Amino acid sequence: MIELENVAYSYGGEALLTDMSLSLPAGSFHFLTGPSGAGKTTFLKLCYGALRPTSGALRLFGEDLAAFDRDAVALARRRIGVVHQDCQFLDHLPVIENIALPLSVSGLAAQDQEDNLQELLNWVGLTGRANALPPELSGGERQRAALARALILSPDIILADEPTGNVDWEMSQRLLRLLVELNKMGKTVMIATHDLALIRAAKAQVQARVLRISDGSIQAAGADL
Amino acid sequence: MKAWLDMMRAVLTRDAGADRVVPPAGFTVWLTVFTSGAMAFLTVFALALSLASGRLAESWDNELARSATLRISAPAGQMAEQTAAALKVLEQTPGVASARALSDAEQQALLEPWFGPDLPIDSLPVPQLIEVIETEDGYDSEGLRLRLQAEVPGAVLDEHTRWRRPLIAAAAKLRALGWVSILLIGAATGAMVTLAANAALAANSRVIAVLRLVGATDSYIASAFVRRFTLRTLIGAAGGTLLGLIAVLLMPGAGDAGAFLTGLRFQGLHWIFPFFVPPLAALVAFLATGYAARRVLERLD
């Protein structure tokens, strides 16, 4: 699904990530951990084409990202569901329209997907909040809405950046269960988090590989996780 | 080219979802509508002025072309004799196609605007006028003057060309100025819409980031802005054109007493021209916003 070969990324002359080689096969479950500022978000952005490697090769769905123009990146992104810590909604649109946004940009009419939308809302427990505006939602509701939006096009890969950063333990367990459930449906999942308790809880439910970014490089985390 | 065609298709095909992704509020709404309205209003005036100048130049050119007037001032007893002598000189002058003395009725009609219809022309020392029509090659005016001076002492040759040419040139320049004004107004509209679109795009960088996150192509994002600005410009320009047309209608027409030259109203098929202003303004807005959107999207990449 995503392959990195000696990928490095620099910004303003400063090397943020160096010599990263990694493969995310279909159906795998990865955690990406490391201290704040280590480059977890940058790594995820590379994975969904928001940033391009300074050197090395990154392949998305078997194609070299270097050969992608902006439209090709946009099309690839429709196969990658992204959940950000700050969710990134259009605050003037109700939750249901925010969730349906990927349908609109893909040229699919939301009306034709009404059943899917309702099913998804029900699955993330937001049926009663469909017409609320994003600022009216709690942290947990926002994260679930962001997850629903990431899933509406049934992507192959789900990348979540600190999805439990703004929610309580109970809600983070609920979100984790949803992500584990998706992985069992065959989706590739990668979660960037520094929440070690979440990782431990996940490892009890799913076979997850834990990666750690430190000093600009990536390696498998220790056995204590 | 393909990107522009995609955007044109997206703008023409209404997508309720795409229409709603850009927040509706913002000063750029009124700025665009007002600017395009004001520019369309001015365009209608510039168009009216340009077309009127064109008519004026044409009318002066046609009506006064190759004609001159010979004015004979002489005591009543010598008037007929001097008129006959002048006509004889004119007949013999190469380059003169025809010459004829105006009748009393024609002279009275010329004086009517100043003295009214009941002027007793017979009892007034009004000079006799002779209308002279030139051939295409024209006559030697200096030679004719010298001969008239010798043979018809009371004759004064008044060539229209002397004052007609600068007037026609002025009218032609006025017409050109009108068209330059229209081009400048179009360019100013494009610049204003570009500025407004840039402001809207900058204010909505977060919206653009969200749309990119969910897989929107540049064409989709650009069309959401382009469609909005094109429609606003179309609406503003339609309003401005309507007001401009009303204002032009209130101007004196060619047949009105106040229309001393030609009248500023459109005439005949020229009434169709103002109706092209709103779609042309919308086209300018489409191109300007599309260009601005593409530049901003490239910069934000």
PDB file of N, CA and C in Angstrom, chain B residues 24 29 35 41 59 91 118 139 141 168 189 213 274:
ATOM      1  N   PRO B  24     -20.265  31.597   2.801  1.00  0.00           N
ATOM      2  CA  PRO B  24     -20.895  32.642   1.990  1.00  0.00           C
ATOM      3  C   PRO B  24     -20.566  34.060   2.435  1.00  0.00           C
ATOM      4  N   VAL B  29     -18.054  39.663  -1.257  1.00  0.00           N
ATOM      5  CA  VAL B  29     -19.348  39.515  -1.943  1.00  0.00           C
ATOM      6  C   VAL B  29     -19.791  40.875  -2.471  1.00  0.00           C
ATOM      7  N   THR B  35     -18.518  46.488  -7.564  1.00  0.00           N
ATOM      8  CA  THR B  35     -17.531  46.849  -8.592  1.00  0.00           C
ATOM      9  C   THR B  35     -18.037  46.497  -9.985  1.00  0.00           C
ATOM     10  N   PHE B  41     -22.118  49.855 -15.499  1.00  0.00           N
ATOM     11  CA  PHE B  41     -22.785  51.155 -15.693  1.00  0.00           C
ATOM     12  C   PHE B  41     -21.901  52.073 -16.548  1.00  0.00           C
ATOM     13  N   SER B  59     -21.861  61.223 -39.721  1.00  0.00           N
ATOM     14  CA  SER B  59     -22.857  62.179 -40.222  1.00  0.00           C
ATOM     15  C   SER B  59     -22.181  63.437 -40.761  1.00  0.00           C
ATOM     16  N   GLU B  91     -19.326  77.389 -62.795  1.00  0.00           N
ATOM     17  CA  GLU B  91     -19.541  76.443 -63.903  1.00  0.00           C
ATOM     18  C   GLU B  91     -18.245  76.187 -64.659  1.00  0.00           C
ATOM     19  N   ASP B 118     -41.716  83.280 -39.277  1.00  0.00           N
ATOM     20  CA  ASP B 118     -42.347  84.377 -40.019  1.00  0.00           C
ATOM     21  C   ASP B 118     -41.361  85.474 -40.428  1.00  0.00           C
ATOM     22  N   TYR B 139     -11.621  71.146 -56.209  1.00  0.00           N
ATOM     23  CA  TYR B 139     -11.190  72.302 -57.012  1.00  0.00           C
ATOM     24  C   TYR B 139     -10.019  72.991 -56.305  1.00  0.00           C
ATOM     25  N   SER B 141      -9.026  75.782 -54.456  1.00  0.00           N
ATOM     26  CA  SER B 141      -9.766  76.795 -53.696  1.00  0.00           C
ATOM     27  C   SER B 141      -9.081  78.159 -53.782  1.00  0.00           C
ATOM     28  N   ILE B 168     -14.295  66.134 -37.405  1.00  0.00           N
ATOM     29  CA  ILE B 168     -14.416  64.691 -37.672  1.00  0.00           C
ATOM     30  C   ILE B 168     -13.292  63.947 -36.962  1.00  0.00           C
ATOM     31  N   THR B 189     -12.021  45.826 -14.095  1.00  0.00           N
ATOM     32  CA  THR B 189     -12.928  44.830 -13.512  1.00  0.00           C
ATOM     33  C   THR B 189     -12.156  43.545 -13.225  1.00  0.00           C
ATOM     34  N   LEU B 213      -7.433  17.761   1.855  1.00  0.00           N
ATOM     35  CA  LEU B 213      -7.311  16.591   2.736  1.00  0.00           C
ATOM     36  C   LEU B 213      -8.268  15.480   2.307  1.00  0.00           C
ATOM     37  N   PRO B 274     -25.371  46.725 -25.312  1.00  0.00           N
ATOM     38  CA  PRO B 274     -25.249  46.702 -23.846  1.00  0.00           C
ATOM     39  C   PRO B 274     -25.564  45.329 -23.230  1.00  0.00           C
TER      40      PRO B 274
END
